[in-house]
Coordinates of C-alpha atoms in Angstrom, one line a residue:
M1 CA -31.6 -15.3 12.5
K2 CA -33.6 -16.4 9.2
N3 CA -31.0 -15.7 7.1
K4 CA -28.1 -16.9 9.3
K5 CA -25.3 -18.1 6.8
T6 CA -22.0 -19.9 7.7
I7 CA -19.0 -17.6 6.3
S8 CA -15.1 -18.8 6.1
I9 CA -12.9 -16.0 5.9
L10 CA -9.1 -16.4 4.7
G11 CA -6.9 -14.6 6.6
S12 CA -6.8 -12.3 10.0
G13 CA -5.4 -9.2 8.6
F14 CA -7.6 -5.8 9.3
S15 CA -9.9 -6.3 6.7
S16 CA -10.8 -9.7 7.7
L17 CA -11.0 -8.9 11.5
A18 CA -13.2 -6.0 10.5
A19 CA -15.5 -7.8 8.2
A20 CA -15.3 -10.8 10.6
C21 CA -17.0 -8.5 13.2
Y22 CA -19.7 -6.8 10.8
L23 CA -21.0 -10.6 9.5
A24 CA -20.9 -12.1 12.9
Q25 CA -23.0 -8.7 14.4
S26 CA -25.3 -9.7 11.5
G27 CA -25.9 -13.1 12.6
H28 CA -23.8 -15.0 10.2
E29 CA -21.6 -18.1 11.5
V30 CA -18.1 -16.8 10.7
T31 CA -15.0 -18.7 11.1
V32 CA -11.3 -17.1 10.4
Y33 CA -8.6 -19.4 9.1
E34 CA -5.1 -18.1 9.3
K35 CA -2.1 -19.8 7.7
N36 CA 0.5 -18.2 10.6
S37 CA 0.5 -19.2 14.1
T38 CA -1.0 -15.8 15.3
V39 CA -3.6 -13.4 14.1
G40 CA -2.9 -10.2 12.4
G41 CA -1.8 -10.9 9.3
R42 CA 0.9 -8.1 8.4
A43 CA 0.2 -6.8 11.5
R44 CA 1.6 -9.3 13.7
Q45 CA 3.9 -8.9 17.0
L46 CA 7.5 -10.1 17.4
K47 CA 8.6 -10.9 20.7
A48 CA 12.1 -11.8 21.1
A49 CA 15.0 -11.2 23.8
G50 CA 12.8 -9.4 25.8
F51 CA 12.0 -7.0 22.7
T52 CA 8.6 -6.3 21.4
F53 CA 8.2 -5.2 17.5
D54 CA 5.0 -4.3 15.6
M55 CA 6.1 -6.6 12.4
G56 CA 3.9 -4.3 10.1
P57 CA 2.0 -1.0 10.7
S58 CA 3.4 1.4 12.9
W59 CA 1.7 4.7 12.2
Y60 CA -1.9 5.1 13.8
W61 CA -3.4 7.9 11.3
M62 CA -7.1 8.7 11.1
P63 CA -7.9 7.9 14.9
D64 CA -11.8 8.8 13.4
V65 CA -12.0 5.7 11.0
F66 CA -10.9 3.4 14.3
D67 CA -13.6 5.0 16.4
R68 CA -16.1 5.1 13.8
F69 CA -15.5 1.2 13.5
F70 CA -15.7 0.4 17.4
A71 CA -19.1 2.7 17.4
D72 CA -20.4 0.3 14.8
F73 CA -20.6 -2.0 17.7
G74 CA -21.4 0.0 20.4
K75 CA -18.0 0.6 21.7
K76 CA -14.7 3.5 22.0
T77 CA -11.4 2.6 21.2
I78 CA -10.6 3.6 25.1
D79 CA -12.9 0.2 25.7
Y80 CA -10.1 -1.6 24.5
Y81 CA -6.6 0.2 24.3
E82 CA -5.0 3.8 25.4
L83 CA -3.6 6.0 22.7
I84 CA -1.0 8.5 23.2
K85 CA -0.8 11.3 20.8
L86 CA 3.2 11.4 19.7
S87 CA 4.8 15.1 20.5
P88 CA 6.9 15.5 18.1
A89 CA 5.0 13.5 15.6
Y90 CA 8.0 12.6 14.0
R91 CA 11.3 13.8 12.8
V92 CA 12.6 14.3 9.6
Y93 CA 16.4 14.3 9.2
Y94 CA 18.7 15.5 6.3
G95 CA 22.3 15.7 7.6
I96 CA 24.1 15.5 10.6
N97 CA 22.1 17.4 13.3
D98 CA 20.3 18.7 10.6
F99 CA 16.8 17.7 11.1
I100 CA 13.1 19.1 10.9
T101 CA 10.7 18.3 13.8
I102 CA 7.2 17.8 12.9
A103 CA 5.0 19.2 16.0
D104 CA 1.9 17.4 17.2
N105 CA -0.2 20.4 16.2
L106 CA -0.9 22.6 13.0
Q107 CA 0.3 25.8 14.7
E108 CA 3.6 24.8 15.6
I109 CA 4.2 23.5 11.8
V110 CA 3.2 26.6 10.2
T111 CA 5.7 28.2 12.6
T112 CA 8.3 25.9 11.4
F113 CA 7.4 25.8 7.7
E114 CA 7.5 29.8 8.2
S115 CA 11.0 29.7 9.8
I116 CA 12.3 27.5 6.7
E117 CA 10.3 29.6 4.1
K118 CA 9.1 33.0 4.4
G119 CA 5.7 33.1 3.7
S120 CA 4.8 29.4 3.7
G121 CA 3.2 29.3 6.8
T122 CA 0.3 31.3 5.4
V123 CA 0.4 29.2 2.3
L124 CA 0.3 26.0 4.5
Q125 CA -2.6 27.0 6.4
E126 CA -4.5 27.3 2.9
F127 CA -3.5 24.3 1.8
M128 CA -4.4 22.5 4.7
A129 CA -7.9 24.3 4.8
A130 CA -8.1 22.5 1.3
A131 CA -6.9 19.2 2.6
K132 CA -9.2 19.0 5.3
S133 CA -12.3 19.6 2.9
N134 CA -10.8 16.7 0.8
Y135 CA -10.5 14.7 4.1
D136 CA -14.1 15.3 5.0
I137 CA -15.2 14.2 1.6
A138 CA -13.1 11.2 1.2
I139 CA -12.6 9.8 4.5
K140 CA -16.2 10.6 5.8
D141 CA -18.2 9.5 2.5
L142 CA -16.3 8.5 -0.5
V143 CA -14.2 5.6 0.9
Y144 CA -17.2 4.0 2.4
R145 CA -18.6 3.4 -1.3
P146 CA -18.0 -0.2 -2.8
G147 CA -16.7 0.6 -5.7
V148 CA -19.1 -0.8 -7.8
S149 CA -19.9 1.9 -10.2
P150 CA -17.9 5.1 -11.4
L151 CA -20.8 6.9 -10.3
E152 CA -19.7 6.6 -6.5
L153 CA -17.4 9.4 -7.3
V154 CA -19.7 11.7 -9.1
T155 CA -21.0 14.0 -5.8
L156 CA -21.6 17.7 -5.7
E157 CA -18.6 18.0 -3.9
T158 CA -16.3 15.9 -6.0
A159 CA -17.6 17.8 -8.9
Q160 CA -16.3 21.2 -7.6
K161 CA -13.0 19.3 -7.1
V162 CA -12.9 17.8 -10.7
G163 CA -9.8 18.9 -11.8
Q164 CA -7.9 17.6 -8.4
F165 CA -8.4 14.0 -10.2
F166 CA -6.3 15.2 -13.0
S167 CA -3.2 17.1 -11.3
T168 CA -0.9 15.5 -8.9
I169 CA 0.1 16.1 -5.3
S170 CA 3.6 16.4 -6.8
K171 CA 2.4 19.7 -9.1
D172 CA 0.0 20.9 -6.7
V173 CA 2.7 21.1 -3.7
R174 CA 5.6 22.5 -6.0
K175 CA 3.1 25.6 -7.2
K176 CA 2.7 26.4 -3.6
F177 CA 6.3 26.1 -2.0
K178 CA 9.8 26.7 -3.4
N179 CA 11.9 24.7 -0.5
Q180 CA 12.8 21.2 -1.6
R181 CA 12.4 20.0 2.3
L182 CA 8.8 21.3 3.1
I183 CA 8.2 19.9 0.0
Q184 CA 9.4 16.6 0.5
I185 CA 7.8 16.7 4.0
L186 CA 4.5 17.5 2.0
E187 CA 5.2 14.6 -0.6
F188 CA 6.1 12.1 2.1
P189 CA 2.6 11.1 3.4
V190 CA 1.1 10.1 0.1
L191 CA 3.9 7.0 0.1
F192 CA 1.6 5.5 2.2
L193 CA -0.7 5.2 -0.6
G194 CA 1.8 3.3 -2.6
A195 CA 2.4 5.4 -5.8
K196 CA 5.1 8.2 -6.4
P197 CA 3.6 11.9 -5.5
S198 CA 3.9 12.4 -8.9
D199 CA 1.2 9.8 -9.9
T200 CA -1.0 10.7 -7.1
P201 CA -4.1 12.8 -7.9
S202 CA -4.0 16.1 -6.2
F203 CA -7.3 14.8 -4.3
Y204 CA -5.2 12.7 -2.0
S205 CA -3.9 15.6 -0.2
F206 CA -6.3 14.3 2.4
M207 CA -3.4 12.6 3.6
N208 CA -1.5 15.7 4.5
Y209 CA -4.6 16.6 6.9
A210 CA -4.3 13.1 8.1
D211 CA -0.4 13.9 9.1
F212 CA -0.7 17.6 10.3
G213 CA -4.3 18.0 11.1
L214 CA -5.0 14.7 13.1
G215 CA -1.8 14.0 14.5
T216 CA 0.4 10.7 14.7
W217 CA -0.9 8.2 17.8
H218 CA 0.7 5.5 19.3
P219 CA -1.5 2.5 20.9
K220 CA 0.2 2.2 24.4
T221 CA 2.0 -1.0 23.8
G222 CA 2.0 -0.9 19.9
M223 CA -0.2 -1.4 17.3
F224 CA -0.9 -5.0 17.9
D225 CA -3.0 -3.7 21.0
V226 CA -5.6 -2.8 17.9
V227 CA -5.3 -6.4 16.3
N228 CA -5.8 -7.6 19.9
A229 CA -8.6 -5.0 20.4
I230 CA -10.6 -6.3 17.2
E231 CA -9.9 -10.1 18.1
S232 CA -11.4 -9.5 21.1
L233 CA -14.6 -7.7 19.8
A234 CA -15.0 -10.8 17.0
K235 CA -14.9 -13.5 19.6
S236 CA -17.5 -11.8 22.0
L237 CA -19.5 -11.3 18.5
G238 CA -19.3 -15.4 18.3
V239 CA -16.2 -15.3 15.7
T240 CA -14.3 -18.4 15.6
F241 CA -10.5 -18.5 14.8
V242 CA -8.3 -21.3 13.8
T243 CA -4.7 -20.7 13.2
D244 CA -2.1 -22.5 11.4
A245 CA -4.8 -23.1 8.8
A246 CA -3.3 -23.0 5.4
V247 CA -6.2 -23.0 2.5
T248 CA -4.9 -24.8 -0.8
K249 CA -8.2 -24.8 -2.6
I250 CA -11.5 -23.0 -3.1
K251 CA -13.9 -25.6 -4.7
V252 CA -16.5 -24.2 -7.2
E253 CA -19.5 -26.0 -8.4
N254 CA -22.4 -24.8 -10.7
K255 CA -20.1 -21.8 -10.6
A256 CA -20.5 -21.2 -7.2
A257 CA -18.3 -21.2 -4.3
T258 CA -18.7 -24.3 -2.0
S259 CA -15.8 -25.0 0.1
L260 CA -12.4 -24.6 1.2
V261 CA -9.5 -27.1 1.9
V262 CA -7.8 -26.3 4.5
N263 CA -4.9 -28.5 6.0
G264 CA -6.2 -31.1 3.6
E265 CA -9.8 -31.2 5.0
T266 CA -12.6 -29.8 3.2
I267 CA -15.2 -27.3 4.6
F268 CA -18.3 -26.6 3.3
S269 CA -19.8 -23.0 3.6
D270 CA -22.2 -20.6 2.2
I271 CA -19.9 -17.8 1.4
I272 CA -16.2 -17.5 0.9
L273 CA -14.7 -14.4 1.5
S274 CA -10.8 -13.6 1.1
G275 CA -8.8 -11.1 3.2
A276 CA -5.8 -12.8 1.9
D277 CA -3.6 -11.6 -1.0
Y278 CA -6.0 -11.2 -3.9
H279 CA -3.8 -12.7 -6.5
H280 CA -2.8 -15.5 -4.5
T281 CA -6.4 -16.3 -3.6
E282 CA -7.3 -16.4 -7.7
T283 CA -4.8 -18.8 -7.7
L284 CA -6.6 -21.3 -5.4
L285 CA -9.4 -21.4 -7.8
D286 CA -9.3 -23.4 -11.3
Q287 CA -8.3 -21.2 -14.1
E288 CA -11.7 -20.7 -15.9
H289 CA -12.9 -19.2 -12.1
R290 CA -10.2 -16.5 -11.9
A291 CA -11.5 -12.8 -12.8
Y292 CA -8.1 -11.2 -13.6
S293 CA -5.4 -12.8 -15.7
E294 CA -1.7 -13.2 -15.0
S295 CA -1.3 -10.1 -17.7
Y296 CA -3.7 -8.3 -15.6
W297 CA -1.4 -8.1 -12.5
E298 CA 1.6 -8.0 -14.2
S299 CA 0.1 -4.3 -15.8
R300 CA -0.9 -2.7 -12.1
V301 CA 1.3 -0.3 -10.5
F302 CA 2.0 -2.4 -7.0
A303 CA 3.2 -0.2 -3.7
P304 CA 6.8 -1.0 -2.7
S305 CA 8.3 -4.2 -0.8
S306 CA 10.0 -3.6 2.2
L307 CA 13.4 -4.4 3.8
L308 CA 12.5 -4.6 7.3
F309 CA 15.0 -5.1 10.6
Y310 CA 13.8 -5.4 14.2
V311 CA 16.9 -4.3 16.5
G312 CA 17.5 -4.8 20.2
F313 CA 20.0 -2.2 21.4
N314 CA 21.3 -3.0 25.3
K315 CA 21.4 0.7 25.6
K316 CA 19.4 3.8 25.1
I317 CA 19.7 5.7 21.9
S318 CA 20.0 9.4 21.9
N319 CA 19.0 12.3 19.5
I320 CA 15.9 10.3 18.0
S321 CA 12.0 10.6 18.1
H322 CA 9.7 7.5 17.9
H323 CA 9.5 8.2 14.1
A324 CA 12.2 9.5 12.2
L325 CA 12.6 9.5 8.5
F326 CA 16.1 9.7 6.9
F327 CA 16.1 11.8 3.4
D328 CA 19.5 12.8 3.7
V329 CA 20.0 11.1 0.2
D330 CA 18.2 11.6 -3.0
F331 CA 14.5 11.0 -2.3
Y332 CA 13.4 11.5 -6.0
Q333 CA 16.3 8.9 -7.5
H334 CA 15.3 6.3 -4.6
A335 CA 11.5 6.7 -6.0
K336 CA 12.6 5.9 -9.5
D337 CA 14.8 2.6 -8.1
I338 CA 11.3 1.8 -6.8
Y339 CA 8.7 2.5 -9.7
D340 CA 10.7 3.2 -12.9
E341 CA 13.6 1.2 -13.2
P342 CA 13.1 -1.2 -10.5
Q343 CA 16.6 -2.0 -8.4
W344 CA 18.1 -1.8 -5.0
P345 CA 18.5 1.9 -4.7
A346 CA 22.2 2.9 -4.3
E347 CA 21.6 5.4 -1.9
P348 CA 18.3 4.6 0.5
L349 CA 15.8 6.7 2.1
F350 CA 15.1 5.0 5.4
Y351 CA 12.5 5.4 8.3
A352 CA 13.2 4.0 11.8
N353 CA 10.7 3.9 14.7
F354 CA 11.8 3.3 18.0
P355 CA 8.5 2.2 20.3
S356 CA 10.3 1.9 23.5
L357 CA 10.7 5.7 23.6
T358 CA 6.9 5.9 23.9
D359 CA 6.2 2.1 25.5
P360 CA 8.6 0.9 28.1
T361 CA 7.4 -2.3 28.1
A362 CA 8.9 -2.8 24.1
A363 CA 12.4 -3.2 25.5
P364 CA 13.9 -4.1 28.8
D365 CA 15.1 -1.7 31.2
G366 CA 17.8 0.5 29.9
M367 CA 17.5 -0.7 26.5
E368 CA 15.7 0.0 23.4
S369 CA 13.6 -1.8 20.5
G370 CA 14.5 -0.3 16.9
F371 CA 12.4 -1.1 13.8
F372 CA 14.1 -0.1 10.3
L373 CA 12.4 0.0 7.0
V374 CA 14.1 0.6 3.5
P375 CA 11.1 0.6 0.8
L376 CA 12.2 -1.6 -2.3
A377 CA 10.9 -2.5 -5.6
P378 CA 8.1 -5.4 -5.5
G379 CA 9.7 -8.4 -7.1
I380 CA 13.0 -7.2 -6.6
V381 CA 16.0 -10.0 -6.1
D382 CA 16.3 -10.7 -2.2
T383 CA 19.4 -12.4 -0.5
Q384 CA 20.6 -12.8 2.8
A385 CA 24.2 -10.7 1.2
L386 CA 21.8 -8.1 0.1
R387 CA 20.1 -7.6 3.2
D388 CA 23.3 -7.5 5.5
E389 CA 24.7 -5.0 3.0
Y390 CA 21.9 -2.6 3.7
F391 CA 21.5 -2.9 7.3
D392 CA 25.3 -1.9 7.5
K393 CA 24.9 1.0 5.0
I394 CA 21.9 2.3 7.1
I395 CA 23.2 1.5 10.4
D396 CA 26.2 3.8 9.4
R397 CA 24.3 6.3 7.9
F398 CA 22.3 6.3 11.3
E399 CA 25.4 6.7 13.4
T400 CA 26.9 9.5 11.9
L401 CA 23.7 11.4 11.6
T402 CA 22.3 11.1 14.8
Q403 CA 26.0 11.4 16.4
Q404 CA 26.4 8.3 18.1
K405 CA 27.8 4.6 18.2
V406 CA 25.3 1.8 18.3
K407 CA 26.5 -0.9 16.1
E408 CA 28.3 -2.7 19.1
N409 CA 25.4 -2.3 21.2
I410 CA 22.9 -4.5 19.2
I411 CA 21.9 -7.7 20.9
Y412 CA 19.0 -8.9 18.9
Q413 CA 18.5 -8.2 15.0
K414 CA 16.1 -9.6 12.6
S415 CA 15.5 -9.2 9.2
F416 CA 12.2 -9.7 6.9
C417 CA 12.1 -8.7 3.1
K418 CA 10.4 -9.6 -0.3
N419 CA 11.0 -13.3 0.0
D420 CA 9.1 -13.4 3.8
F421 CA 6.4 -11.1 2.2
V422 CA 5.9 -14.0 -0.2
S423 CA 6.3 -16.7 2.2
D424 CA 4.2 -15.5 5.0
Y425 CA 1.6 -13.7 3.5
N426 CA 1.6 -15.1 0.0
S427 CA 2.0 -11.7 -1.3
Y428 CA 2.2 -10.5 -4.8
K429 CA 6.1 -9.9 -6.1
G430 CA 6.7 -9.4 -2.1
N431 CA 4.9 -5.9 -2.1
A432 CA 4.2 -4.5 1.3
Y433 CA 1.2 -2.2 1.0
G434 CA -1.0 -3.5 -1.8
M435 CA -2.2 -2.0 -5.1
A436 CA -1.0 1.7 -5.6
N437 CA -3.5 4.6 -5.3
T438 CA -2.8 5.9 -8.9
L439 CA -5.7 7.6 -10.8
L440 CA -6.1 4.3 -12.6
Q441 CA -6.2 2.2 -9.6
T442 CA -9.0 4.4 -7.5
A443 CA -12.4 2.9 -6.5
F444 CA -14.1 1.3 -9.3
L445 CA -10.9 0.9 -10.9
R446 CA -9.7 -1.6 -8.2
P447 CA -10.0 -5.5 -8.2
K448 CA -13.4 -6.0 -7.1
L449 CA -14.8 -7.0 -3.6
K450 CA -17.3 -9.4 -5.4
S451 CA -15.8 -12.1 -7.4
K452 CA -17.1 -11.5 -11.4
K453 CA -16.9 -15.1 -12.2
V454 CA -17.9 -16.9 -8.9
K455 CA -21.1 -16.7 -6.9
N456 CA -20.4 -16.4 -3.0
L457 CA -17.1 -15.5 -3.2
Y458 CA -15.7 -12.0 -2.0
F459 CA -12.3 -10.1 -1.4
T460 CA -11.7 -7.3 1.1
G461 CA -7.9 -5.8 2.0
Q462 CA -5.5 -3.8 0.5
L463 CA -5.8 -4.8 -3.4
T464 CA -9.3 -3.9 -3.5
V465 CA -11.6 -0.8 -2.4
P466 CA -10.6 1.4 -0.9
G467 CA -6.9 0.6 -1.2
P468 CA -3.7 0.4 1.4
G469 CA -3.1 1.4 5.0
V470 CA -4.8 0.0 8.1
P471 CA -8.0 2.6 8.2
P472 CA -8.8 1.7 4.7
A473 CA -8.5 -2.3 5.6
L474 CA -10.9 -1.5 8.5
I475 CA -13.7 0.2 5.8
S476 CA -13.0 -2.5 3.3
G477 CA -14.0 -4.9 5.7
K478 CA -17.2 -2.8 6.3
L479 CA -17.9 -2.8 2.5
V480 CA -17.5 -6.3 1.8
S481 CA -19.9 -7.3 4.7
E482 CA -22.4 -4.8 3.5
L483 CA -22.3 -6.6 0.1
I484 CA -22.4 -9.9 1.3
N485 CA -25.5 -9.0 3.4
K486 CA -27.1 -7.4 0.9
Q487 CA -26.9 -10.4 -1.5
F488 CA -28.8 -12.3 1.5
S489 CA -31.5 -10.0 1.7
A490 CA -31.9 -9.9 -2.4
Q491 CA -32.3 -14.0 -2.0
N492 CA -35.1 -13.2 0.3
L493 CA -37.0 -10.9 -1.5

């Protein structure tokens, strides 16, 4: 290939893995440098005491985006991993044996809504039709644009929905539904976008279609199946992976990125692409080469951090589903404690995930693996004493709500919180999901895929376009690879 270039990629999360595949497919020589000992970034896997845990993402939504990714290489997901549609998709707990089960199909969900609030079944069908329309516009088209110009958002379809960019999910849902529980269930999916429902444009109701319309899936032996799949694809395309490779400097000459310092060694490259934390990557540059100031980052709305617990139980757990949300406390107070007045929540909402219900390999026979998550404000104080206190809080509530004793059955436990997000992923303020998708942080208003100050330096991942989440990360990798190839095409004209 005449235009063959050497490309160095920082980090091996989903966006880096995707970009590596696309760039290698275009004929470039691609090397991925990962500071940790295994690939996957936040989607690493933890194996301990016979238990297996996905350390990060645990929801497989938008299967069509994964299908589209593999199709770009003439492959199918089934070539690499098997998907199981979860039934039920998840359960939301409000009190002792008081929960709403979300089925794996829209018709049953409509029936559930109708049984809780008369007339809401029909309203939900109308709401979902609009959400599907938004999904078709957003996920099949808009998110595959590189965030270079405001005009990317101006299409015949979006012109008809312009009002939805100036209203919010919260307002829309409240106009249509009165029951507080149903409102919370409809507001829940946008939490994946990293902002309060009251700060998220109505257009993002496409997340509700991702939830109720497309369903919740699980790769047969966990989300790490997807990491393994893309790593395997990348290697087959000629990508080289170097682990335990900490990048400490990006060198710039004549306003162009020329090399990386990796474990003290200088490695020259035609293009440098960072899938590592955007803010951290800019600190690897000398001050005058940084496109965004500290005050810029300080002024952004970041998605939450998380307190995570990976727990092994020596018995099977009753009265649970694979995914479970515990909304038995004030949903809005907890959101306030994350976004408005950052502090540890007095009464935290939490999420629990029991992969061993679906995947027997996740725990030894007769045992259960559990993953618990409490969303927290980024930048919060993180101590072992606080972690211990909050573990006791959520396990006590879990026992009460599911009517069983489990604490004395814990034989393995590991926590992961803000300090670990910083040390393991160089995450800004220890955020877990990147930068929130608020109106003023959408598309072209997000940090750019291409450095505004340094030639041959590019970025990908959750702080740039399209935003937080695994499917957007795969798309981000595709978008940046297209920009890089465009640069080489232009140079050869």
